[in-house]
mmCIF file of C-alpha atoms in Angstrom:
data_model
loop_
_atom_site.group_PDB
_atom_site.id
_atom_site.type_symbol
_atom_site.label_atom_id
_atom_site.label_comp_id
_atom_site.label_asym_id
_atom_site.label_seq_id
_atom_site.Cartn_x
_atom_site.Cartn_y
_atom_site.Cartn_z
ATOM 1 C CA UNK Q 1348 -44.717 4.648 -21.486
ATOM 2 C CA UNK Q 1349 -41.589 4.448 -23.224
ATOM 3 C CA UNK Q 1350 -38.011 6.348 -22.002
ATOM 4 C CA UNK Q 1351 -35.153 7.037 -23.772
ATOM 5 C CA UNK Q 1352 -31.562 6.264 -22.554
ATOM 6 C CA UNK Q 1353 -31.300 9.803 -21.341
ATOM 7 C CA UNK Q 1354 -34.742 9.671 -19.335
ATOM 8 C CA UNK Q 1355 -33.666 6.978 -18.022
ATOM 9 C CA UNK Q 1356 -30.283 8.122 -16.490
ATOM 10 C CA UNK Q 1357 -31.568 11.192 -15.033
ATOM 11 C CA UNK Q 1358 -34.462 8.935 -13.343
ATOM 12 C CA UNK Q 1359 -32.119 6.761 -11.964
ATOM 13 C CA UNK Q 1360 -29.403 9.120 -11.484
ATOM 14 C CA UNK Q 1361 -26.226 7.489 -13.696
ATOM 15 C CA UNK Q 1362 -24.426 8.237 -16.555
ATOM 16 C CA UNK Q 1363 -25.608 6.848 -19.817
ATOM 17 C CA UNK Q 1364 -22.743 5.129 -20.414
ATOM 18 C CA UNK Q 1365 -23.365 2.888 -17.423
ATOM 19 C CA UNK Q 1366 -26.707 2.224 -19.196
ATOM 20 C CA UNK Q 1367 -24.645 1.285 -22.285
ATOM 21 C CA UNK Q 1368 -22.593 -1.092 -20.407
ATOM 22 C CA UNK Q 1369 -25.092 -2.995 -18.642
ATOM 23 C CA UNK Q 1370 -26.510 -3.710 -22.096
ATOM 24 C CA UNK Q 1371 -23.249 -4.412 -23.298
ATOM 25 C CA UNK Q 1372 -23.000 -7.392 -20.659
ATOM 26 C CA UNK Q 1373 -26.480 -8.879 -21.244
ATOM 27 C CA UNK Q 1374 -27.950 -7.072 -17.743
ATOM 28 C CA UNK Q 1375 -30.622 -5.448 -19.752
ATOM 29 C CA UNK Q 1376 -31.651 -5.628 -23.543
ATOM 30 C CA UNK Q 1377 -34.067 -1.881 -24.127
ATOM 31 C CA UNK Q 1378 -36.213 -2.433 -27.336
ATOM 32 C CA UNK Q 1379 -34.133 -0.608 -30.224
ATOM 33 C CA UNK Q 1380 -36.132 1.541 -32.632
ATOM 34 C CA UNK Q 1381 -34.515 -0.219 -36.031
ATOM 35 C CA UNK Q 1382 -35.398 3.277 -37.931
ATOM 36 C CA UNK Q 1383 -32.991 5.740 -35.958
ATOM 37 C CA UNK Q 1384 -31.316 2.837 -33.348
ATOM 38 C CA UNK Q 1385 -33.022 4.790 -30.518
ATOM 39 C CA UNK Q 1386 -33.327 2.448 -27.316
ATOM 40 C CA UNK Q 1387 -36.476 2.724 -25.332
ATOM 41 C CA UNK Q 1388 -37.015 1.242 -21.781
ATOM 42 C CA UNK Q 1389 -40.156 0.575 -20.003
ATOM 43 C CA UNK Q 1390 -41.077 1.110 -16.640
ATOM 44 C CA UNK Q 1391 -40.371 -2.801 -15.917
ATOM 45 C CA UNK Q 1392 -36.347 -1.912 -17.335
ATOM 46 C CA UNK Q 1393 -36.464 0.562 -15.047
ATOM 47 C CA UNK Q 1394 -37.018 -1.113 -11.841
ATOM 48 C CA UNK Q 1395 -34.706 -3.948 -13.213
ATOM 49 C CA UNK Q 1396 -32.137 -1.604 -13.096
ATOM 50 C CA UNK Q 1397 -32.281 -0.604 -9.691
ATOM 51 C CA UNK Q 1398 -32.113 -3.915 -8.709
ATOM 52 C CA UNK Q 1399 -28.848 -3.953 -10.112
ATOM 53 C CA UNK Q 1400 -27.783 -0.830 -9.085
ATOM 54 C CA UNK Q 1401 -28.902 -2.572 -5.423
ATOM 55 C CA UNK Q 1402 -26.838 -5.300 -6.008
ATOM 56 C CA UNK Q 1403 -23.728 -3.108 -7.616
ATOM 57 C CA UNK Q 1404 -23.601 -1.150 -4.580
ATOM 58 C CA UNK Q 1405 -22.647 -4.382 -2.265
ATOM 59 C CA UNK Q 1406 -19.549 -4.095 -4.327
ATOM 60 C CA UNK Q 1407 -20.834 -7.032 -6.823
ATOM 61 C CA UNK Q 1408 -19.515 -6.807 -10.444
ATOM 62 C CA UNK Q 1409 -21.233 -6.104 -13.777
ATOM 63 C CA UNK Q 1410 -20.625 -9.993 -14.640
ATOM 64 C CA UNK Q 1411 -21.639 -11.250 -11.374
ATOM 65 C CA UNK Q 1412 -24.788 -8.842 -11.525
ATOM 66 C CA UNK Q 1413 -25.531 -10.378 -15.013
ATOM 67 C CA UNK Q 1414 -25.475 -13.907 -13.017
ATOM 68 C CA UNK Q 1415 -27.797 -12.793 -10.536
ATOM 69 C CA UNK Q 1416 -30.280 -10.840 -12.155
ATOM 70 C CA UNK Q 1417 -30.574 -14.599 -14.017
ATOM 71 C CA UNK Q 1418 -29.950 -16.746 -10.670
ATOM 72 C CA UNK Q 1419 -32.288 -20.104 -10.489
ATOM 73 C CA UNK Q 1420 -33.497 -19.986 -6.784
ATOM 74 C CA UNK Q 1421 -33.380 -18.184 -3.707
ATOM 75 C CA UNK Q 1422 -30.406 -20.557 -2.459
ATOM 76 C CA UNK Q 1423 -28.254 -19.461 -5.111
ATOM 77 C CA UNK Q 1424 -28.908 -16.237 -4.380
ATOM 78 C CA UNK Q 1425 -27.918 -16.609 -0.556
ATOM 79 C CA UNK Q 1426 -25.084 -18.548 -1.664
ATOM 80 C CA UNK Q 1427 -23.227 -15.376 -3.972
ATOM 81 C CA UNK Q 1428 -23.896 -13.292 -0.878
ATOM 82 C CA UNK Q 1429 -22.556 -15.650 1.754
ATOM 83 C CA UNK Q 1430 -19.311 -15.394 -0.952
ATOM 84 C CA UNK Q 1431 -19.919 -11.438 -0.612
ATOM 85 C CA UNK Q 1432 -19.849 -11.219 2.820
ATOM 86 C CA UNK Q 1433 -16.316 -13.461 3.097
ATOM 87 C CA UNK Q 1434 -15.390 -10.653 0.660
ATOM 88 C CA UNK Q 1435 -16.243 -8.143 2.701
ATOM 89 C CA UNK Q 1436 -14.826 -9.444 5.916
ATOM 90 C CA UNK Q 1437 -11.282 -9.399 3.989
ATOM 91 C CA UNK Q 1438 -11.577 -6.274 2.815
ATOM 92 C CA UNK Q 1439 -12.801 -4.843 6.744
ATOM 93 C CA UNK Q 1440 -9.977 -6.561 7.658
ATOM 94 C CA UNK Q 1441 -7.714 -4.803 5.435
ATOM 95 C CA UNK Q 1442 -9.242 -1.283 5.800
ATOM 96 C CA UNK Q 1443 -8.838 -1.914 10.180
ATOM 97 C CA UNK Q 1444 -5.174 -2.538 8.799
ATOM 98 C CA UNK Q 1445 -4.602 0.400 6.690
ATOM 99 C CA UNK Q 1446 -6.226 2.397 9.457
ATOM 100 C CA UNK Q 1447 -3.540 0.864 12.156
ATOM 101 C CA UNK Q 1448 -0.967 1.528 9.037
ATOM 102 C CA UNK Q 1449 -1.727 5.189 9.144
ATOM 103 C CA UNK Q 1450 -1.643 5.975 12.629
ATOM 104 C CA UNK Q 1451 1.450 4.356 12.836
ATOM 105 C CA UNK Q 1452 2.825 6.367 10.207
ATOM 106 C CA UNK Q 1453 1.668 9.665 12.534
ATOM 107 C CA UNK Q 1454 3.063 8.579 15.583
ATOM 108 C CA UNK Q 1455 6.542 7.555 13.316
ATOM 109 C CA UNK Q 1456 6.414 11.556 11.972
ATOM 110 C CA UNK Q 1457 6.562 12.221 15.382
ATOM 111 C CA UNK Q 1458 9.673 10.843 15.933
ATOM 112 C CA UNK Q 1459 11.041 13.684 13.948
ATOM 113 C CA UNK Q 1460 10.708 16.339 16.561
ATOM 114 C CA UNK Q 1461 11.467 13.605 19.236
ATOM 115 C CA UNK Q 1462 14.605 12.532 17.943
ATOM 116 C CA UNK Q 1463 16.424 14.761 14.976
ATOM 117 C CA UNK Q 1464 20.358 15.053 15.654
ATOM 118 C CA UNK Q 1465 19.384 13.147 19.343
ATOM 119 C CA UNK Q 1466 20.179 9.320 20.466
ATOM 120 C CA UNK Q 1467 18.775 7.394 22.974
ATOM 121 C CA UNK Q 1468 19.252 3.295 23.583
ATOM 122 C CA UNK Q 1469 16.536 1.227 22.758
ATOM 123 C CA UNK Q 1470 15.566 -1.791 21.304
ATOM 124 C CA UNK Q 1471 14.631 -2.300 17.444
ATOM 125 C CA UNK Q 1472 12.224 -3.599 16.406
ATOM 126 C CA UNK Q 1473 11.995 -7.092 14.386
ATOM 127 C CA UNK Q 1474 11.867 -6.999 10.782
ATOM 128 C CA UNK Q 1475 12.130 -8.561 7.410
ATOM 129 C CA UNK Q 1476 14.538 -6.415 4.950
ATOM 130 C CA UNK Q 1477 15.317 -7.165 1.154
ATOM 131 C CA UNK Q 1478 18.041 -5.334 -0.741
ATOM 132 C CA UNK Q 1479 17.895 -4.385 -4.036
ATOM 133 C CA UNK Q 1480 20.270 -1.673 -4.495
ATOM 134 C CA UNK Q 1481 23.767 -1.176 -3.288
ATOM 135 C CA UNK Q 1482 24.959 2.024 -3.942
ATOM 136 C CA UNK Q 1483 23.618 3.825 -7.084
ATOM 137 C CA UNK Q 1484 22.824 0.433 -8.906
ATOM 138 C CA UNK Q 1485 20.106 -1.841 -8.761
ATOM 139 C CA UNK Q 1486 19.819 -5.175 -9.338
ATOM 140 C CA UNK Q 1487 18.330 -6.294 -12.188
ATOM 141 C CA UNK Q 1488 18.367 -10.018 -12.342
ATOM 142 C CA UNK Q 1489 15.038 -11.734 -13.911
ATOM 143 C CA UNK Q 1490 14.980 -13.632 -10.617
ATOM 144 C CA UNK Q 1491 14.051 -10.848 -8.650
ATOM 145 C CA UNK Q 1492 11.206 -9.662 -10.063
ATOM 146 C CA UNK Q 1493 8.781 -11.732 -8.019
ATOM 147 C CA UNK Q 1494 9.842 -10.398 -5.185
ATOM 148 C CA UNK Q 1495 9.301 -7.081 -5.827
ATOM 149 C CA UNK Q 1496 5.998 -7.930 -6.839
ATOM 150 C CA UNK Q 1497 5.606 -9.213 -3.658
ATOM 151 C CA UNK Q 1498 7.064 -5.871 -1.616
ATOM 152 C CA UNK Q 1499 5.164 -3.883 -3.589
ATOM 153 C CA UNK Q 1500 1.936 -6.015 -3.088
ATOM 154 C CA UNK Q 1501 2.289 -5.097 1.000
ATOM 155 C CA UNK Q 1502 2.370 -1.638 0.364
ATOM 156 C CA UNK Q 1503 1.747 1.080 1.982
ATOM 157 C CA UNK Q 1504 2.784 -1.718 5.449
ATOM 158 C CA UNK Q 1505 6.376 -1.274 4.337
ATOM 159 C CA UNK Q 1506 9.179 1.205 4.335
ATOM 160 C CA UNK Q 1507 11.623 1.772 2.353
ATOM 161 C CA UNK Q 1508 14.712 0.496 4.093
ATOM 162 C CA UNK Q 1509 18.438 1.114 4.062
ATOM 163 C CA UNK Q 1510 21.823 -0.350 5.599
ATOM 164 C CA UNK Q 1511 25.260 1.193 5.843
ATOM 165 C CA UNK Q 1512 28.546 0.117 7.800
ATOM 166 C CA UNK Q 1513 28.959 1.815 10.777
ATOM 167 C CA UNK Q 1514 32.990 1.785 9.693
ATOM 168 C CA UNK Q 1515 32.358 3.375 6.416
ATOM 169 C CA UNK Q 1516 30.621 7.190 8.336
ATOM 170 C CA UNK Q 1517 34.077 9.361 7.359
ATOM 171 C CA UNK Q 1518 34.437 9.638 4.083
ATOM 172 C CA UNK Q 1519 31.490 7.552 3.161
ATOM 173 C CA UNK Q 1520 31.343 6.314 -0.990
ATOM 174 C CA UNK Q 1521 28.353 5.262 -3.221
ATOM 175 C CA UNK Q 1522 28.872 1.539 -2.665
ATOM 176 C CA UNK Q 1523 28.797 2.196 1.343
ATOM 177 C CA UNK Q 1524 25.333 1.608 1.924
ATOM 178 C CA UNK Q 1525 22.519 -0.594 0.648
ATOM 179 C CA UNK Q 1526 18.731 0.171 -0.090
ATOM 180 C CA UNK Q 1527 15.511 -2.127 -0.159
ATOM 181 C CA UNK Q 1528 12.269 -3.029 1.975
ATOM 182 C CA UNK Q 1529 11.437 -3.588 5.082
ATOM 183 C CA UNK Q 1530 8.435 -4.422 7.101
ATOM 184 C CA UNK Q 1531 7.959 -5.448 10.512
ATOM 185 C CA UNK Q 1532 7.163 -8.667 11.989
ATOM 186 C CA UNK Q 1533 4.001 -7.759 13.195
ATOM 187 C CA UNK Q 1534 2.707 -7.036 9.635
ATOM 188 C CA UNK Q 1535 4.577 -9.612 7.614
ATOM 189 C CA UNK Q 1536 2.597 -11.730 10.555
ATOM 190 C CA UNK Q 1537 -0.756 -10.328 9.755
ATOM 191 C CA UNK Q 1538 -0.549 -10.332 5.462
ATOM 192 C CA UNK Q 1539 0.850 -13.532 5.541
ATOM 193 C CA UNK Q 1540 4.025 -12.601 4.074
ATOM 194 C CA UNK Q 1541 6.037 -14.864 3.077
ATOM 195 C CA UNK Q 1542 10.091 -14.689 3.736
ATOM 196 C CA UNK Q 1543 11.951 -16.219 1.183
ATOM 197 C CA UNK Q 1544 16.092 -15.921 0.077
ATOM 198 C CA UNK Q 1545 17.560 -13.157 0.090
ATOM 199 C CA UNK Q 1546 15.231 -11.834 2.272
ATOM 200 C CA UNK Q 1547 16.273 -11.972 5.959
ATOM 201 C CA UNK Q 1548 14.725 -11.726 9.438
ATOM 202 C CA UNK Q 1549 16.442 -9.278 11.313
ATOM 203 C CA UNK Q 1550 15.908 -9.685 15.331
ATOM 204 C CA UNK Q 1551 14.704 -7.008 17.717
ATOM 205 C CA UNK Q 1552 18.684 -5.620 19.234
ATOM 206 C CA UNK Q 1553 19.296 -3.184 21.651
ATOM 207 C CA UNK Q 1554 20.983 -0.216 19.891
ATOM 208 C CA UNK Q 1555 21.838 3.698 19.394
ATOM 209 C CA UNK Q 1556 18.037 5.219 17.954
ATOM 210 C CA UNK Q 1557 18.214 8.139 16.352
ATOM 211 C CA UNK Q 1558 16.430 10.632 13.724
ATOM 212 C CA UNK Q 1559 18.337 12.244 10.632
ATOM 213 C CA UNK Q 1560 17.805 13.951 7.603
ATOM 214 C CA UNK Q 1561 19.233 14.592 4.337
ATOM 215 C CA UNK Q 1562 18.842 17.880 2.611
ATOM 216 C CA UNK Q 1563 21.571 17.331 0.036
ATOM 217 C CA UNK Q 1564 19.443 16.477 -3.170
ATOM 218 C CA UNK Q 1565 20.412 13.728 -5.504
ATOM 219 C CA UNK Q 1566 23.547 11.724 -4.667
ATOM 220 C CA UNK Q 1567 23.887 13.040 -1.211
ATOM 221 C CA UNK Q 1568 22.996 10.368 0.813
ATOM 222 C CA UNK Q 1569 26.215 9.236 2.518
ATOM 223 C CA UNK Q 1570 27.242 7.619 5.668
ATOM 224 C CA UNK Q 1571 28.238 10.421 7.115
ATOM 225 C CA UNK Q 1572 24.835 11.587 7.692
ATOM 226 C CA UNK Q 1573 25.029 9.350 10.483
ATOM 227 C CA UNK Q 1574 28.725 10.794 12.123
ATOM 228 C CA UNK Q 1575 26.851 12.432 15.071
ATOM 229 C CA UNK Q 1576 25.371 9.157 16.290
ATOM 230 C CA UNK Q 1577 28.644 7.387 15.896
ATOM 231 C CA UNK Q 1578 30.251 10.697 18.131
ATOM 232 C CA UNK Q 1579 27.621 9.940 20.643
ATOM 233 C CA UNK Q 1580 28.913 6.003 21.111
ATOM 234 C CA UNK Q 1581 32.466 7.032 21.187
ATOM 235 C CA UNK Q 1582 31.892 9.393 24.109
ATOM 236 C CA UNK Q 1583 29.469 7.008 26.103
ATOM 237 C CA UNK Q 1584 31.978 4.619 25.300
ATOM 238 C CA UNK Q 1585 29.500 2.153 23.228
ATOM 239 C CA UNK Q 1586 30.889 -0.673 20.965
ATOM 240 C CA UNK Q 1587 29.084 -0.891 17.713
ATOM 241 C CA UNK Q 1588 28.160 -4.536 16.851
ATOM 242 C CA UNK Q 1589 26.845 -4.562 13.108
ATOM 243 C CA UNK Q 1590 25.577 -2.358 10.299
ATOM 244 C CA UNK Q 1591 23.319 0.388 10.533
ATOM 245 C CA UNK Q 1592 19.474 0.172 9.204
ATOM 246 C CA UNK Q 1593 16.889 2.133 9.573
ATOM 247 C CA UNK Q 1594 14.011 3.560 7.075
ATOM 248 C CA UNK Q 1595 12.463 6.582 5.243
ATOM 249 C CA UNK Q 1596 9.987 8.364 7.553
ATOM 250 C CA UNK Q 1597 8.885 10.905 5.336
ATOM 251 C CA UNK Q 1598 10.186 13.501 2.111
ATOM 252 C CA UNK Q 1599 8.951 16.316 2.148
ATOM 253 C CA UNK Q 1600 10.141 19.842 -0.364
ATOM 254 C CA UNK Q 1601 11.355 22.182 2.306
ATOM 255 C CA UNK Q 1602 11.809 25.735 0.102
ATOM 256 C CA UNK Q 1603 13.227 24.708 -2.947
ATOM 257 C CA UNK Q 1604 14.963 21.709 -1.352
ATOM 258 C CA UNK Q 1605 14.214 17.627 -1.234
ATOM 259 C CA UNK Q 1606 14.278 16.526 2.201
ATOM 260 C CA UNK Q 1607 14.078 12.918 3.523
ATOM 261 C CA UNK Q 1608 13.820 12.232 7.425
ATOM 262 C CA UNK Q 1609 15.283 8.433 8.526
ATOM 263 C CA UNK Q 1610 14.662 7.049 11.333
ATOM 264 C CA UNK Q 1611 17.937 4.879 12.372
ATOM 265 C CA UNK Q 1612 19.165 1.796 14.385
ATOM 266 C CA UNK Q 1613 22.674 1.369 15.209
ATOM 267 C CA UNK Q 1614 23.085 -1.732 17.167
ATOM 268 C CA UNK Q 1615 25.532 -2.125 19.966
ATOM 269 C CA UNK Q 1616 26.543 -4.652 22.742
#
């Protein structure tokens, strides 16, 4: 017996298009009716086809399916799925990752609650941060794009980062802080990231931790976000010893208004 394309999708449950494409890349060739271009498949196309659909489904490719619905011997077979599996380890790997990634990202929205408008002392953690944008203005140099390719390659294991001078909180101006990436050591460890100039390592320091937010909308972001925290080490009588960093924990629209929580690290001696 004899099936059209359309038979043959709802038998094996796809879309004829898929059907179309497989012939496209030489998985399966249906006898073509050459008075109305009707293709026909026999009951031998049909089980072909699940084979491939078998194969697609451990994540192989159309072309690679073309290769091994055409493969020489059972130890080339074995071979492609030996290269499969390595595949699939990687991507295990990166999908235990992701899953550490998101519960991370929970337990950082947490801080929120824990720690808006409050300081306590703690230690930062260690980091890799790249600026790109001082103030208002990016930079656009041809040299940079790489990296960015490269930040934006470990996303969502990144944050987006920023750095202000602690002597700039009162009156604050556009060029008084400076935005990037960052990501910690842990995960530039585990992706194999590599540092490279102008990136920088920045070392695990005891400092002022704190929570903030900015509800101001567009061109708000100042300094003096931060002037509570700085309040806090005046009255405990804490030196400041560098510039502030910390990163964008979430941004959220609260009402009608923009919101963006940071989480912050001001270090001290």
């Amino acid at each position: 017996m004899k099936y059209k394309i359309g038979d043959v999708a709802r038998i094996l449950g796809v879309s004829s298009d898929i059907l179309r494409y497989y012939e496209k890349k030489g998985v399966v060739t249906p006898t073509k009716d050459e008075n109305n271009d009707y293709r026909y498949y026999d009951y031998w196309d049909i089980n072909f086809l699940m084979d491939c659909l078998w194969f697609k489904n451990f994540g192989f490719s159309i072309e690679q399916i073309a290769e091994i619905v055409r493969i020489p011997s059972v130890d080339s077979l074995s071979d492609m799925l030996c290269a499969k599996e390595d595949e699939l380890r990687e991507t295990i790997a990166r999908c235990q990752l992701l899953l550490q990634r998101s519960q991370q990202h929970r337990r950082d929205l947490c801080k929120i609650d824990e720690l808006l408008y409050r300081c306590e002392i703690a230690e930062s953690p260690e980091f890799v941060r790249f600026i790109n944008r001082v103030g208002n203005d990016y930079d656009i140099g041809a040299d940079l794009k790489g990296l960015a390719r490269q930040w934006l390659k470990v996303l969502p294991f990144n944050y987006r980062y920023f750095e202000m001078n602690a002597d700039a909180a009162l009156p604050g101006t556009e060029d008084s802080f400076r935005w990037g990436f960052s990501i910690t050591r842990e995960y530039a460890d585990s992706l194999g990231f590599e540092v490279i100039p102008p990136m920088a390592v920045i070392p695990s320091r005891r400092s002022i931790h704190t929570v903030f937010k900015n509800s101001g909308g567009r061109g708000c972001f100042a300094p003096k976000l931060l002037q509570y925290a700085l309040d806090y080490a005046e009255q405990n009588d804490i030196r400041i010893f560098g510039p502030v960093c910390g990163v964008l924990l979430a941004s959220v629209l609260e009402g009608d208004t923009l919101t963006g929580y940071f989480e912050a690290w001001i270090p001290i001696e």
